[in-house]
Short mmCIF file of C-alpha atoms in Angstrom, two decimals:
data_model
loop_
_atom_site.label_atom_id
_atom_site.label_comp_id
_atom_site.label_asym_id
_atom_site.label_seq_id
_atom_site.Cartn_x
_atom_site.Cartn_y
_atom_site.Cartn_z
CA MET W 248 10.14 5.42 -3.85
CA ASN W 249 13.18 3.14 -3.84
CA LEU W 250 12.99 0.63 -6.73
CA PHE W 251 15.85 -1.44 -5.27
CA LYS W 252 14.32 -1.95 -1.80
CA LEU W 253 13.19 -5.55 -1.17
CA GLU W 254 9.57 -5.80 -0.07
CA LYS W 255 7.12 -8.62 0.48
CA LEU W 256 4.35 -9.40 -2.00
CA LYS W 257 0.95 -8.69 -0.44
CA ILE W 258 -2.05 -10.75 -1.57
CA ASP W 259 -5.47 -9.56 -0.35
CA ALA W 260 -8.24 -12.14 0.16
CA TYR W 261 -11.88 -11.31 -0.60
CA PRO W 262 -15.01 -13.47 -0.19
CA SER W 263 -16.10 -12.94 -3.82
CA SER W 264 -14.69 -11.92 -7.18
CA ALA W 265 -16.43 -8.51 -6.86
CA ARG W 266 -13.64 -7.48 -4.42
CA ASN W 267 -15.62 -4.84 -2.56
CA MET W 268 -13.03 -2.86 -0.64
CA GLY W 269 -14.96 -3.07 2.67
CA GLU W 270 -15.12 -6.88 2.60
CA LYS W 271 -11.41 -7.77 2.70
CA LYS W 272 -10.91 -10.97 4.76
CA GLY W 273 -7.16 -10.76 5.23
CA THR W 274 -3.73 -10.25 3.71
CA PHE W 275 -1.10 -12.87 2.90
CA GLU W 276 2.52 -11.68 2.70
CA VAL W 277 5.30 -13.64 1.00
CA MET W 278 8.86 -13.07 -0.17
CA PHE W 279 8.75 -12.85 -3.94
CA ASN W 280 11.37 -13.87 -6.48
CA PRO W 281 10.94 -11.66 -9.57
CA GLU W 282 12.03 -14.51 -11.87
CA SER W 283 9.04 -16.65 -10.91
CA TYR W 284 6.13 -14.78 -12.44
CA SER W 285 4.60 -14.15 -15.83
CA GLN W 286 2.03 -11.64 -17.01
CA LYS W 287 0.03 -11.95 -20.22
CA TYR W 288 -1.85 -9.24 -22.10
CA SER W 289 -4.14 -9.80 -25.08
CA VAL W 290 -6.37 -7.82 -27.39
CA ALA W 291 -9.58 -9.01 -29.09
CA TYR W 292 -10.18 -8.09 -32.70
CA GLY W 293 -13.37 -8.53 -34.72
CA LYS W 294 -13.72 -9.21 -38.43
CA PHE W 295 -16.49 -7.72 -40.48
CA LYS W 296 -17.20 -7.48 -44.18
CA VAL W 297 -17.99 -4.16 -45.82
CA LEU W 298 -20.90 -4.29 -48.27
CA GLY W 299 -19.67 -4.46 -51.84
CA SER W 300 -16.15 -5.52 -50.83
CA ARG W 301 -14.55 -8.95 -51.16
CA SER W 302 -12.14 -8.50 -48.28
CA GLN W 303 -12.76 -8.45 -44.53
CA THR W 304 -11.71 -5.64 -42.20
CA VAL W 305 -10.17 -6.30 -38.81
CA ASP W 306 -11.28 -3.91 -36.09
CA TYR W 307 -10.27 -3.50 -32.42
CA GLN W 308 -13.02 -4.71 -30.03
CA ARG W 309 -11.57 -4.71 -26.53
CA THR W 310 -8.57 -5.42 -24.35
CA ARG W 311 -9.03 -8.67 -22.46
CA PRO W 312 -8.21 -8.84 -18.73
CA SER W 313 -4.54 -9.43 -18.05
CA GLU W 314 -3.41 -12.75 -16.59
CA LEU W 315 -0.83 -12.91 -13.79
CA LYS W 316 0.79 -16.23 -12.82
CA LEU W 317 2.91 -16.57 -9.68
CA LYS W 318 4.88 -19.53 -8.43
CA LEU W 319 5.04 -19.46 -4.64
CA VAL W 320 6.98 -22.03 -2.62
CA LEU W 321 5.79 -22.24 1.00
CA ASP W 322 8.45 -23.42 3.39
#
C-alpha cells in the first residue's frame, strides 16, 4: 500500500440507511482534498448516585457514531 499515491474518494449510494451490501445503487468518485474534511468522535457518559453517598459517579455508557463532514466542489 502506497500512502502517497493520489486516489479518488469513492462514495457508495444505497437506497436505505441499512446499507445492505447487495442493494448498492451506484458509486460516485471525486478528487478529494485532504484539507476539506473533518471527523468527530464522541463518548456518552452516565451519572448515577451510589446509595449512602453524596457524590455522583460518572460511568462510560457507549461510544456514539462518528460524524464525517466533507466539502465537495463539483466543477
